[in-house]
Coordinates of C-alpha atoms in Angstrom, one line a residue:
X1 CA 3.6 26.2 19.6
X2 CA 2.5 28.9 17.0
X3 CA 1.9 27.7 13.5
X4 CA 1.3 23.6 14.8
X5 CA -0.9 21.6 12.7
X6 CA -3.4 19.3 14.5
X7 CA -2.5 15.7 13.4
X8 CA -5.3 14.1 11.8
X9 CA -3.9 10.1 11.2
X10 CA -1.2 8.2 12.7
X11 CA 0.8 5.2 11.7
X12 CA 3.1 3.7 13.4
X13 CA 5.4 0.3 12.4
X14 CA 2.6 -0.5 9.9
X15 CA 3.8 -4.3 8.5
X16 CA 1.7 -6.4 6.1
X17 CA 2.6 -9.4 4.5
X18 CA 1.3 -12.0 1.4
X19 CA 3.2 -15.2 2.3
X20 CA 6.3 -14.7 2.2
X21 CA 6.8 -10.9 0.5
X22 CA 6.7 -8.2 2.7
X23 CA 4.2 -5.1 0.8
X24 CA 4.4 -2.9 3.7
X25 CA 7.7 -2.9 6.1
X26 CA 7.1 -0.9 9.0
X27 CA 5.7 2.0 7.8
X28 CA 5.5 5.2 10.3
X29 CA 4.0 8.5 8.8
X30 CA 1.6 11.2 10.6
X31 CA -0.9 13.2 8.0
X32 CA -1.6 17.1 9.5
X33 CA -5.1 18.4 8.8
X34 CA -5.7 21.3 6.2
X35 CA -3.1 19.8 4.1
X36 CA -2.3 18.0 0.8
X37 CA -0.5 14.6 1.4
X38 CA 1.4 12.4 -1.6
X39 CA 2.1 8.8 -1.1
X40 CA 4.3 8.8 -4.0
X41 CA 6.3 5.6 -5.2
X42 CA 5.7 3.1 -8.0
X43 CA 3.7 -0.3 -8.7
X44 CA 4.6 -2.5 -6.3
X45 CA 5.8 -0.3 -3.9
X46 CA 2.7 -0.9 -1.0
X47 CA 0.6 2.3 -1.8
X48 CA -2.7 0.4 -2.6
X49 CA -1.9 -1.6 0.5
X50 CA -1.5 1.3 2.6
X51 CA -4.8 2.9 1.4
X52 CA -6.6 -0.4 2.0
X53 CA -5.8 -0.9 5.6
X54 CA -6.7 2.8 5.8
X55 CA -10.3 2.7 5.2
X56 CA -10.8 -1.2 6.7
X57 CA -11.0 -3.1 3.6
X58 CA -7.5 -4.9 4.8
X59 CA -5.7 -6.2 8.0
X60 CA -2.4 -5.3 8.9
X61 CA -0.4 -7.9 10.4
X62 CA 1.3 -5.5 13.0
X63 CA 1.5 -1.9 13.7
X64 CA -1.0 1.1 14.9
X65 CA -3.1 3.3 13.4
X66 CA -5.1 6.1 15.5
X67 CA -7.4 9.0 13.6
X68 CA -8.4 11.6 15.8
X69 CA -5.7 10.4 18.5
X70 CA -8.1 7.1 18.6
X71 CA -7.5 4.0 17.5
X72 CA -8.6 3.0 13.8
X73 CA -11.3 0.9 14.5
X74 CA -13.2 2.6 17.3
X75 CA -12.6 6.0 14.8
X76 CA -13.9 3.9 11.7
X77 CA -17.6 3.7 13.6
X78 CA -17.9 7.5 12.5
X79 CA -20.0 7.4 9.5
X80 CA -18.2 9.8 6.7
X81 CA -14.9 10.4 8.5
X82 CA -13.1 8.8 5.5
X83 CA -13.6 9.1 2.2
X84 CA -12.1 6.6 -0.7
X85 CA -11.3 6.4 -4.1
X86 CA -10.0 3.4 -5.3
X87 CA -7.7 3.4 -7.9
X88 CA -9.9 1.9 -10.8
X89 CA -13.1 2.7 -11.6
X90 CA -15.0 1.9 -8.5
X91 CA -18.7 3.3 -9.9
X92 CA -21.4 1.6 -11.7
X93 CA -20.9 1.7 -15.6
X94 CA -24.2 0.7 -16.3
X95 CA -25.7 3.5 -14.3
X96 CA -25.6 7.0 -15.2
X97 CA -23.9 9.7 -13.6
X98 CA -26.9 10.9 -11.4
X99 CA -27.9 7.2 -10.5
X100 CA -24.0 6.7 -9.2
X101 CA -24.5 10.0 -6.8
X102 CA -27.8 8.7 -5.7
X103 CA -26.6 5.2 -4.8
X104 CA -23.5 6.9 -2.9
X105 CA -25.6 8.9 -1.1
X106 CA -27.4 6.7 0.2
X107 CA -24.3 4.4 1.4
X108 CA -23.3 7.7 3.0
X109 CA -26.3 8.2 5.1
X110 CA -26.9 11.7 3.4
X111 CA -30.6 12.2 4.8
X112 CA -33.5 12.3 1.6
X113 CA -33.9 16.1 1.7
X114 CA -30.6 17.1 1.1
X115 CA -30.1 15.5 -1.8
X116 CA -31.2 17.6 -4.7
X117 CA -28.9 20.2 -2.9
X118 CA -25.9 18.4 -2.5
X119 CA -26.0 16.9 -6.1
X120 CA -26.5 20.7 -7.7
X121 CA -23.1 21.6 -5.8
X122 CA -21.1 17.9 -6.8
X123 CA -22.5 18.3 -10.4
X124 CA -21.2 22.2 -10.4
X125 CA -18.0 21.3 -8.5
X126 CA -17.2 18.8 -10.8
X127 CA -18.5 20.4 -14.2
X128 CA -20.6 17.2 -14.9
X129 CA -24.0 18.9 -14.8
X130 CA -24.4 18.4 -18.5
X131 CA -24.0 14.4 -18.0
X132 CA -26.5 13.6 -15.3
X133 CA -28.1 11.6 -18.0
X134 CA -24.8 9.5 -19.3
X135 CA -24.0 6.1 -18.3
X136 CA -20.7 6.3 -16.2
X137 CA -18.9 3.8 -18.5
X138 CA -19.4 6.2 -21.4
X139 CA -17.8 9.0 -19.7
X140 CA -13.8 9.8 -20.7
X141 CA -11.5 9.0 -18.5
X142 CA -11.0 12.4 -16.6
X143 CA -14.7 12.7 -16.6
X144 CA -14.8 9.1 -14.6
X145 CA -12.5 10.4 -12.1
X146 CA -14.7 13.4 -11.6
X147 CA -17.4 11.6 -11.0
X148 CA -15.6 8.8 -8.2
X149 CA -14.1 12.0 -6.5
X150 CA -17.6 13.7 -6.1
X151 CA -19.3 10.2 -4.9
X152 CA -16.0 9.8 -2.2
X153 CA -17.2 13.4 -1.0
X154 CA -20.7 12.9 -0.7
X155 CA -19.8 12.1 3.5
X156 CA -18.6 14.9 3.9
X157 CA -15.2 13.4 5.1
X158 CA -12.6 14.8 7.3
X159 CA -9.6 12.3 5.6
X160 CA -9.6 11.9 1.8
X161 CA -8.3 9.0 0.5
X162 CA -7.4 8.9 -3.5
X163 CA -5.4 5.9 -5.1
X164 CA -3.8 7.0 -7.9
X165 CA -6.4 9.4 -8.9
X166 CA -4.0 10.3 -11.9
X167 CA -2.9 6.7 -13.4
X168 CA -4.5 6.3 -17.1
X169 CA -5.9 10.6 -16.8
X170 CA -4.3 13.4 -19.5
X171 CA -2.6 15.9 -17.7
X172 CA -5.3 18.7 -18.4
X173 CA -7.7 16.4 -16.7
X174 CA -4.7 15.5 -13.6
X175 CA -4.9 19.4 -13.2
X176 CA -8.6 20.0 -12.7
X177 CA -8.6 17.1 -10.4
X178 CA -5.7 19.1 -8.2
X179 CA -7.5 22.4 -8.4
X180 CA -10.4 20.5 -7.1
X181 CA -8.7 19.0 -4.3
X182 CA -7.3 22.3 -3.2
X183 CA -10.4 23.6 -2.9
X184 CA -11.3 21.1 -0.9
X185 CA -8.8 21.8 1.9
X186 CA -9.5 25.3 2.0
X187 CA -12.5 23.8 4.1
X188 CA -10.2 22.0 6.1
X189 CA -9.9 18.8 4.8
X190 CA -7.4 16.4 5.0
X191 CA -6.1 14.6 1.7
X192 CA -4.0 11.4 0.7
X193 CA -3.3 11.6 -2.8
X194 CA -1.0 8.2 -4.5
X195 CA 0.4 8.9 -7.4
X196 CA 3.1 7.6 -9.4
X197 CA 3.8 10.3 -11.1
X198 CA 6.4 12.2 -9.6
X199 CA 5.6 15.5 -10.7
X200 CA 2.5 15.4 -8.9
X201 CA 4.4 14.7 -5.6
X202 CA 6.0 17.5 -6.4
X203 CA 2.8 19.7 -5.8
X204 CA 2.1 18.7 -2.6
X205 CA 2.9 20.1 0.7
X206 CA 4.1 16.5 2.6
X207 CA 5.1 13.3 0.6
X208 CA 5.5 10.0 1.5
X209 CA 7.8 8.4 -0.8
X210 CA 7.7 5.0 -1.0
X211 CA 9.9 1.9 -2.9
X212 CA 9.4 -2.2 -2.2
X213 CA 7.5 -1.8 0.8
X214 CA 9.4 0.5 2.7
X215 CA 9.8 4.6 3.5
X216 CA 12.3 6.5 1.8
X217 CA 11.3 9.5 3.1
X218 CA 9.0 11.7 4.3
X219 CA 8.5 15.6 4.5
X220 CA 8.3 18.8 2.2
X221 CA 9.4 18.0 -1.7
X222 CA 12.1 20.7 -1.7
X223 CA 13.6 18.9 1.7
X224 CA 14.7 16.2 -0.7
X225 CA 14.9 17.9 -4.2
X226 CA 17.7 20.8 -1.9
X227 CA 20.0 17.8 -1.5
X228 CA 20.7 17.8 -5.2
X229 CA 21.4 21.5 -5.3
X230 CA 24.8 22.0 -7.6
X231 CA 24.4 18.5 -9.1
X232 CA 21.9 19.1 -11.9
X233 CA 23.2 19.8 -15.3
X234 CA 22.4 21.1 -18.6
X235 CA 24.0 20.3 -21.9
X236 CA 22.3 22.5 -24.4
X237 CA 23.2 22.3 -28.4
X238 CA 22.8 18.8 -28.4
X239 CA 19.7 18.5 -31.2
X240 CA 21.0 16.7 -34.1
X241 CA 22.7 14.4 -31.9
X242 CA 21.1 14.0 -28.5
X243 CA 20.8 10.2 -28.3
X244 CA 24.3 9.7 -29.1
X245 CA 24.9 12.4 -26.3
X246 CA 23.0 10.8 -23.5
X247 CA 24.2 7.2 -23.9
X248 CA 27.8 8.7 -24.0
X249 CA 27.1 10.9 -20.5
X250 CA 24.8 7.9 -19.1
X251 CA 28.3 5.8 -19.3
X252 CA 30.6 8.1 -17.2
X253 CA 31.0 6.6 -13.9
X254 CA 29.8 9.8 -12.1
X255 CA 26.5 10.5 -13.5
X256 CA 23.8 8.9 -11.6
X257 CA 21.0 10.2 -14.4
X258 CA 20.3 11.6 -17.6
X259 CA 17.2 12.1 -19.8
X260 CA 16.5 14.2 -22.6
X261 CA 15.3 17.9 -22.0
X262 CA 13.9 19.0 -25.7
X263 CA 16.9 19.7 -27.4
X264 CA 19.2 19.3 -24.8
X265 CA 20.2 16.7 -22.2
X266 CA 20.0 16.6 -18.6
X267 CA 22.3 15.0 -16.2
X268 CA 22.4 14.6 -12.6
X269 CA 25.8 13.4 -10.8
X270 CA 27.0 11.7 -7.9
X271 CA 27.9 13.6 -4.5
X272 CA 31.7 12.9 -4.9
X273 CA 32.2 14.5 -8.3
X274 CA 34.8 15.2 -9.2
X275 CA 36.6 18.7 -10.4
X276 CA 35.9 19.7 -14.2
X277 CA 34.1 16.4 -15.1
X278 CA 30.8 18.2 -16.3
X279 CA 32.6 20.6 -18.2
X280 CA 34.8 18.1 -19.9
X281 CA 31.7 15.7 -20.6
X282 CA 30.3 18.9 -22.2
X283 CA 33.6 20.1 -24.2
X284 CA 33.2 16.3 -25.6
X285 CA 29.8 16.5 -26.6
X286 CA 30.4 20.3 -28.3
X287 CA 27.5 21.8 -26.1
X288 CA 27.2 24.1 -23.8
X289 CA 27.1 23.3 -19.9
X290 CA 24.7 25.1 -17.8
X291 CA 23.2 24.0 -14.1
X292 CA 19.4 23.3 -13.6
X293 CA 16.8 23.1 -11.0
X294 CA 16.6 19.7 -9.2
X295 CA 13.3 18.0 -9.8
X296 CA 11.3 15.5 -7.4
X297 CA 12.4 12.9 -9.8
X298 CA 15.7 13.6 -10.4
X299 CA 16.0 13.2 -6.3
X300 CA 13.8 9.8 -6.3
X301 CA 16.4 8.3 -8.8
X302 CA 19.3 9.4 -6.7
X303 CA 17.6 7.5 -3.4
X304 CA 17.9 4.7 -5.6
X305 CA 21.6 4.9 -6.5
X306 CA 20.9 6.3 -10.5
X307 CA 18.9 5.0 -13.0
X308 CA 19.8 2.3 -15.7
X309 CA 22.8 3.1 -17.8
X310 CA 22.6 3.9 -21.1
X311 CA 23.2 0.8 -23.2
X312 CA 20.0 -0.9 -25.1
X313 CA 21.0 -4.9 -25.6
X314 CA 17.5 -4.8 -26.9
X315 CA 19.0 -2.5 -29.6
X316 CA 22.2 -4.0 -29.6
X317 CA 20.6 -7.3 -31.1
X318 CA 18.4 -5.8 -33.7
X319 CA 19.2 -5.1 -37.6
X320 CA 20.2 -2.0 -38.9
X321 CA 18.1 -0.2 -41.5
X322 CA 19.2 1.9 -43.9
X323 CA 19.1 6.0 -43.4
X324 CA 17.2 7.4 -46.4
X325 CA 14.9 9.5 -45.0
X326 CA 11.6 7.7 -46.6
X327 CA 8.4 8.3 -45.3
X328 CA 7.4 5.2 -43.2
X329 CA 4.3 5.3 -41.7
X330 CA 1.3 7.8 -43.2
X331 CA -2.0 8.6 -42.4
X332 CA -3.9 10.4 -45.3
X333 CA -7.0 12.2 -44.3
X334 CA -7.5 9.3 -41.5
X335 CA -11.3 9.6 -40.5
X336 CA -13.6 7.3 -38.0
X337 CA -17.3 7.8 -36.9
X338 CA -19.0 6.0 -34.7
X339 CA -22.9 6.8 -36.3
X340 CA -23.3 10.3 -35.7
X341 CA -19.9 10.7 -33.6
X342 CA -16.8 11.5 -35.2
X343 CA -13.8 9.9 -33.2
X344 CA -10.9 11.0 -36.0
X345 CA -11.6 13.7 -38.6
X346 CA -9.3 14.1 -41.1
X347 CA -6.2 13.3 -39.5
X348 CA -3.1 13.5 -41.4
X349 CA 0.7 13.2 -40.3
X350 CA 3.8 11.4 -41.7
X351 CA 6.7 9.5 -40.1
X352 CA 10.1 8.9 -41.7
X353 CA 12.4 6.4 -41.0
X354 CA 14.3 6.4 -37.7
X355 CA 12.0 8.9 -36.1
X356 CA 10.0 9.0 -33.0
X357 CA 7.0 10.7 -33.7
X358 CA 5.0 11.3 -30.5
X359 CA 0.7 11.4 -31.0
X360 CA -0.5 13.3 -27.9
X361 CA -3.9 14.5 -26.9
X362 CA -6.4 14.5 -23.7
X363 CA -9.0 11.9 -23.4
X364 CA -11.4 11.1 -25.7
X365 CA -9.4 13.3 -28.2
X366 CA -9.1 10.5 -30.8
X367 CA -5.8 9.0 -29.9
X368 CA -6.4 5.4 -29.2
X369 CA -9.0 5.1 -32.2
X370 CA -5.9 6.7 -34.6
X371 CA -3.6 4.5 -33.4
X372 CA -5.5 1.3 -34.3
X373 CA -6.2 2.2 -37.6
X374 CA -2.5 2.7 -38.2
X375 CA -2.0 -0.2 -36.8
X376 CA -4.9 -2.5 -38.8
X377 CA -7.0 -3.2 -35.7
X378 CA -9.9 -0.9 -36.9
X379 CA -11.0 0.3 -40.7
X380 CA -11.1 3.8 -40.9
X381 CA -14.5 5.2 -42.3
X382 CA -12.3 7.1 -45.1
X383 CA -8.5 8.2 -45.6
X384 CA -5.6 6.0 -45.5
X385 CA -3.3 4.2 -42.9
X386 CA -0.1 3.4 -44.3
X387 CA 2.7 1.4 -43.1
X388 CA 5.6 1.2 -45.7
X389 CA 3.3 1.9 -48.3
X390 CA 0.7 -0.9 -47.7
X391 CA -2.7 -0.8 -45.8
X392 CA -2.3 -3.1 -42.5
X393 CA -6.3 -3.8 -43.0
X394 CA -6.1 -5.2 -46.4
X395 CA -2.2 -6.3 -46.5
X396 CA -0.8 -9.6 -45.9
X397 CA 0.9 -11.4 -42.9
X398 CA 4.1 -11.0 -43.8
X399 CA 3.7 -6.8 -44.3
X400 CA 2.5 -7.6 -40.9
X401 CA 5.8 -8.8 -40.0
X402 CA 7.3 -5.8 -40.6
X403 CA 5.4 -4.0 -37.2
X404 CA 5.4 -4.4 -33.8
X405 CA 2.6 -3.2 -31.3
X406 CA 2.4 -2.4 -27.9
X407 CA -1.3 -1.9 -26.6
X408 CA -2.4 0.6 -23.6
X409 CA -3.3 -2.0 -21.7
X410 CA -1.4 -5.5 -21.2
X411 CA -2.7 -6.7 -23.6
X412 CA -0.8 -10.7 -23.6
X413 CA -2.6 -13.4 -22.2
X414 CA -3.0 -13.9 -18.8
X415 CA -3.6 -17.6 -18.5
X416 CA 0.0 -18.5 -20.2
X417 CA 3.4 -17.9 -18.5
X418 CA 6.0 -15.5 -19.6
X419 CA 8.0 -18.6 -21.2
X420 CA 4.3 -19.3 -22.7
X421 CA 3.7 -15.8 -24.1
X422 CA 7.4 -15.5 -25.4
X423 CA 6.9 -18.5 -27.4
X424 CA 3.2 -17.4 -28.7
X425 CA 4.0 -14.4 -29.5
X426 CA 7.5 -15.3 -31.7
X427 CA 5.2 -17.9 -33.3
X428 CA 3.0 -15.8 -34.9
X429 CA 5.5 -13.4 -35.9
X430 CA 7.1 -16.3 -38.2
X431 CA 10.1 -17.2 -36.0
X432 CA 10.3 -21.4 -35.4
X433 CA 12.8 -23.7 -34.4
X434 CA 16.6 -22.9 -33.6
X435 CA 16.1 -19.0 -34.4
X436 CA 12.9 -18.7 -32.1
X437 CA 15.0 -20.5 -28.8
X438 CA 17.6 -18.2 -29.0
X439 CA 15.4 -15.3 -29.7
X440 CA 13.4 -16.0 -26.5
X441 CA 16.8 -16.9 -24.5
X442 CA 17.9 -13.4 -25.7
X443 CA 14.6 -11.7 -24.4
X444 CA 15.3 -13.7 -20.6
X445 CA 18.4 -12.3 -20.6
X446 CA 17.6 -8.8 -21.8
X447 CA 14.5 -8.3 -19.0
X448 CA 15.9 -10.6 -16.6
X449 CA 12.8 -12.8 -17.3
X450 CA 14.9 -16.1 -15.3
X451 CA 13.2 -16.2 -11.9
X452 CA 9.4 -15.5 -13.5
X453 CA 9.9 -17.5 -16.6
X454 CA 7.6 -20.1 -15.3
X455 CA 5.4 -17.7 -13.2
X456 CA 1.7 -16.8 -14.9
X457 CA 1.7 -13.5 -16.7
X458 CA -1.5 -12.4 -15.4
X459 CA 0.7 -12.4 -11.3
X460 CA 3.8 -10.4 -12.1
X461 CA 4.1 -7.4 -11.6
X462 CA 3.4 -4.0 -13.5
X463 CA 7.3 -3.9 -14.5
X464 CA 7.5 -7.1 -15.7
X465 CA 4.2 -7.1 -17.8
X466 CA 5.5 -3.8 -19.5
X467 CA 8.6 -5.5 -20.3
X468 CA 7.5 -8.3 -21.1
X469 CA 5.0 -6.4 -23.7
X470 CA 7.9 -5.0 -25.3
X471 CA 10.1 -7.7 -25.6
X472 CA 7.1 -9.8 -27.5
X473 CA 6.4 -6.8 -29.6
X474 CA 10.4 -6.5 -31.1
X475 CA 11.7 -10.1 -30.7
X476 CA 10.9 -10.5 -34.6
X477 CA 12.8 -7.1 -35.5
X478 CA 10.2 -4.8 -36.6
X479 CA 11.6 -1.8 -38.3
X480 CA 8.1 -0.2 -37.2
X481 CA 6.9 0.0 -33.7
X482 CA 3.5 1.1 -32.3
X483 CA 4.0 1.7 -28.5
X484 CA 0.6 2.8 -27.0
X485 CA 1.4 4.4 -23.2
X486 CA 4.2 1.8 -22.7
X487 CA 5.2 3.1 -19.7
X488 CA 2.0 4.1 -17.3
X489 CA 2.1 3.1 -13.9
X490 CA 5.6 1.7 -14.2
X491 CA 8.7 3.2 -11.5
X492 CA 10.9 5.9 -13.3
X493 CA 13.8 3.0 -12.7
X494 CA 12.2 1.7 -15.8
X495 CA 10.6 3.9 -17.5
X496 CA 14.8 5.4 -17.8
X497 CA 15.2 1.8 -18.7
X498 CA 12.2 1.7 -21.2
X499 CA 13.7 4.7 -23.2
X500 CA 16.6 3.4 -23.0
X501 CA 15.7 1.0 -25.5
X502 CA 13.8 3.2 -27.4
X503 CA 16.4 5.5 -28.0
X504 CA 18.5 2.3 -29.1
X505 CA 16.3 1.0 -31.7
X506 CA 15.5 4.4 -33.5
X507 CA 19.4 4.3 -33.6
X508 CA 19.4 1.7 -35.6
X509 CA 16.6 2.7 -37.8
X510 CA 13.6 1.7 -36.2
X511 CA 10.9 4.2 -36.5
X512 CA 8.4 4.4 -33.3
X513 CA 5.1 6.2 -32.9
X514 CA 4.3 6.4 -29.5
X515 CA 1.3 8.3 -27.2
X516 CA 2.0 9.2 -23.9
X517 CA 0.7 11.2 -20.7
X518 CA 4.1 12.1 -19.2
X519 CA 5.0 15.6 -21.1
X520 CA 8.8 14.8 -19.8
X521 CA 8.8 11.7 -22.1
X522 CA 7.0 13.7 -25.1
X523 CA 10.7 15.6 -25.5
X524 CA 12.1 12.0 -26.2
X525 CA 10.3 12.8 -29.5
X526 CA 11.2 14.2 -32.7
X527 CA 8.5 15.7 -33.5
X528 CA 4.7 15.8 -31.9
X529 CA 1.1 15.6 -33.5
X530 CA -1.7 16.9 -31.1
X531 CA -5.3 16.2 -31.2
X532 CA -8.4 17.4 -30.1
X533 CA -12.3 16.1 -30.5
X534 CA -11.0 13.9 -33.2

């Protein structure tokens, strides 16, 4: 028929199993050449394992899989018909960025005298001509990326492969990488691009959606996003009290979602709503109704059945602190260098109590060096990081006390269990005896931490470590939390649940500085610093 696509891959009833847990449950997709394919769907829910048996590195225990209408293995023989990038840094750090295109280029079978050519166009393709020189573990994080997509193309494939090619990447670099890619089917190539961020999905001409090992669905994104149509609301007005707004529309019975939108809040409903309940909900809030254009997300939630609710027992359980407005956290002319390199220059910003204050930049901007010297992990050069007045490098444990910190990367120990970590961690935040066991049987019951208690940290999964992150940074009742990217990687299920509690504590007069990649959660904030080369 006119307009039919060639199909490029085929899967059909695709199981795989570890033991006893199924990460892939009969799985049946087809991928069209020419076009731009998500496999969209959070940790845990079988992408990696998908992408795997893809390109040979894994089994499947049942199922077939056919590229080229032939069957995976006999198509596999093909030298350069796929192309992979895993989803961490798969190059050699130690080598620079020329060395890694040489090495793949050799893997690849590209022939000696083509070389020089095909580097010139990867290096201008990927803007990294100025780095041939640098070590690839020196390079920023969107520059890494660069560099692994150019190395997966060297090939020349026909199927592109990309496993979460956006996890841990600022979202100027997450665009440059999609620009690239389109390019890249304009010469016909076919592309599989996982992604946990759902807004990326959303730029994509298929997606595969997927959840604990199954398919939720598959097709265009505005197939799924049109069954929402006339269920998306908008309750503008809302600034001074938007929190208190959302937990309040988050508790009627036919909201399935609601996040904060800026200074307003957005809701989705159930199917069966019924008559005049949005514009009640809004006549009780004293804002203004409007509707709003579904999103990929909103329409992943409401697969789900809804998101969370919108009580915190995290917050629930904390003390209150007192509403004076005082300027908690402070950084005074904050500088870093690094010999001749300047990480932070001059950086200065204050938070007051009860506010989140969101510290956003790209890669390499300076964020992650800021952050530790407001929280006392490194000594600035010159300036000032202040935490109620006191600087964490020189102050005593018990100002300590007073903060709690949640790093970029899980940062709890591996070797111990949860039960383990709960009970390190309250330790050396002063807690002992009587108050610590309840403490860490509240924390079980807040996260659902029963069935893993006993389970090693380093084995759960992505959900769980965030969680359980959070709940060893606040079982001591900081009124000062440091929350690094709390919620990368993580199903929107919990980062609704994360702010959740967020929004719960600043209630209560917690103040939280936060960075973050998802602009969406950036309007949870107060108020925003940006950075830029330090």
């Amino acid at each position: 028929m006119p307009g039919e696509r060639e199909t490029v891959l085929e899967v059909r009833d695709l199981t795989k199993r570890f033991g006893g847990h199924a990460a892939l449950d009969r799985i049946s997709f087809t991928l069209e050449r020419g076009r731009l394919n998500g496999l969209a769907g959070p940790d845990g829910a079988g992408k990696t394992t998908l992408i795997r048996i893809l390109t040979g590195l894994m089994h499947a225990d049942s199922g077939e899989i056919r590229l080229d209408g032939v069957p995976l293995a006999e198509a596999a023989a093909r030298q350069g018909f796929i192309g992979y990038m895993p989803q961490k840094f798969g190059l050699y750090e130690d080598l620079s960025v020329l060395e890694n295109l040489k090495l793949y280029a050799a893997l690849n079978g590209v022939p000696k005298a083509e070389e020089p050519e095909v580097f010139r166009a990867m290096l201008r393709f990927t803007d990294l001509a100025r780095f041939t020189e640098r070590a690839a573990g020196r390079l920023s994080g969107g520059m890494k990326q660069k560099l692994g997509l150019a190395c997966s193309l060297l090939g020349k494939p026909k199927l592109l492969l990309l496993d979460e090619p956006g996890v841990g990447v600022d979202p100027i670099s997450r665009r440059e990488l999609f620009v690239m890619v389109e390019q890249l089917m304009a010469g016909g190539m076919t592309v599989l691009w996982s992604t946990a961020y759902l807004d990326e999905a959303e730029e994509c001409d298929r997606v595969i959606l997927l959840d604990e090992s199954k398919k939720l669905f598959e097709g265009p994104p505005d197939e799924l996003t049109g069954k929402l149509k006339g269920r998306v609301f908008l309750l503008s007005g809302t600034a001074d009290n938007r929190r208190r707004v959302l937990r309040h529309v988050l508790n009627e019975p036919f909201v399935r979602d609601g996040v904060i939108q800026g200074d307003n809040v957005r809701f989705v409903t159930a199917p069966e709503l019924p008559p005049g309940e949005p514009e009640k909900l809004a006549r009780e809030a004293g804002a203004v109704l409007s509707p709003a254009a579904p999103r990929f997300e909103d329409a992943f939630i409401d697969i789900l059945g809804g998101g969370p609710g919108g009580e915190s027992a995290l917050a629930a359980g904390m003390p209150p602190y007192p509403d004076d407005g005082a300027i908690v956290v402070e950084a005074d002319n904050l500088t870093k260098r690094y010999g001749s390199f300047t990480a932070a220059d001059s950086i200065t910003f204050q938070i007051k109590r009860g506010e989140i204050f969101g510290f956003l930049g790209p890669n390499g901007a300076g964020k992650s060096t800021t952050f530790k010297m407001m929280c006392g992990l490194a000594k600035p050069t010159s300036g000032r990081a202040l935490v109620a007045g006191c600087e964490l490098v020189r102050a005593k444990g018990s100002v300590r006390r007073h903060i709690g910190y949640m790093a970029q990367k899980f940062s709890l120990y591996d070797g111990l269990s949860v039960r383990q970590n709960l009970a390190f961690f309250s330790g050396i935040y002063g807690l002992s005896g009587r108050a610590q066991r309840e403490k860490i049987r509240e924390m079980v019951d807040i996260f659902g931490f029963g069935e893993i208690l006993d389970a090693n940290s380093g084995d759960i999964s992505l959900g769980h470590k965030q969680r359980l992150a959070l709940a060893c940074a606040t079982m001591h009742g900081p009124d000062v939390l440091f929350l690094d990217e709390p919620t990368s990687g993580v199903s929107p299920v919990t980062r609704r649940e994360f702010w959740n509690h967020i929004n719960g504590i600043v209630e209560r007069g917690v103040t939280v500085m936060v960075t973050t990649h998802f602009m969406d959660e950036a309007e949870y904030c107060d108020r925003i610093g940006l950075v830029y080369r330090g």
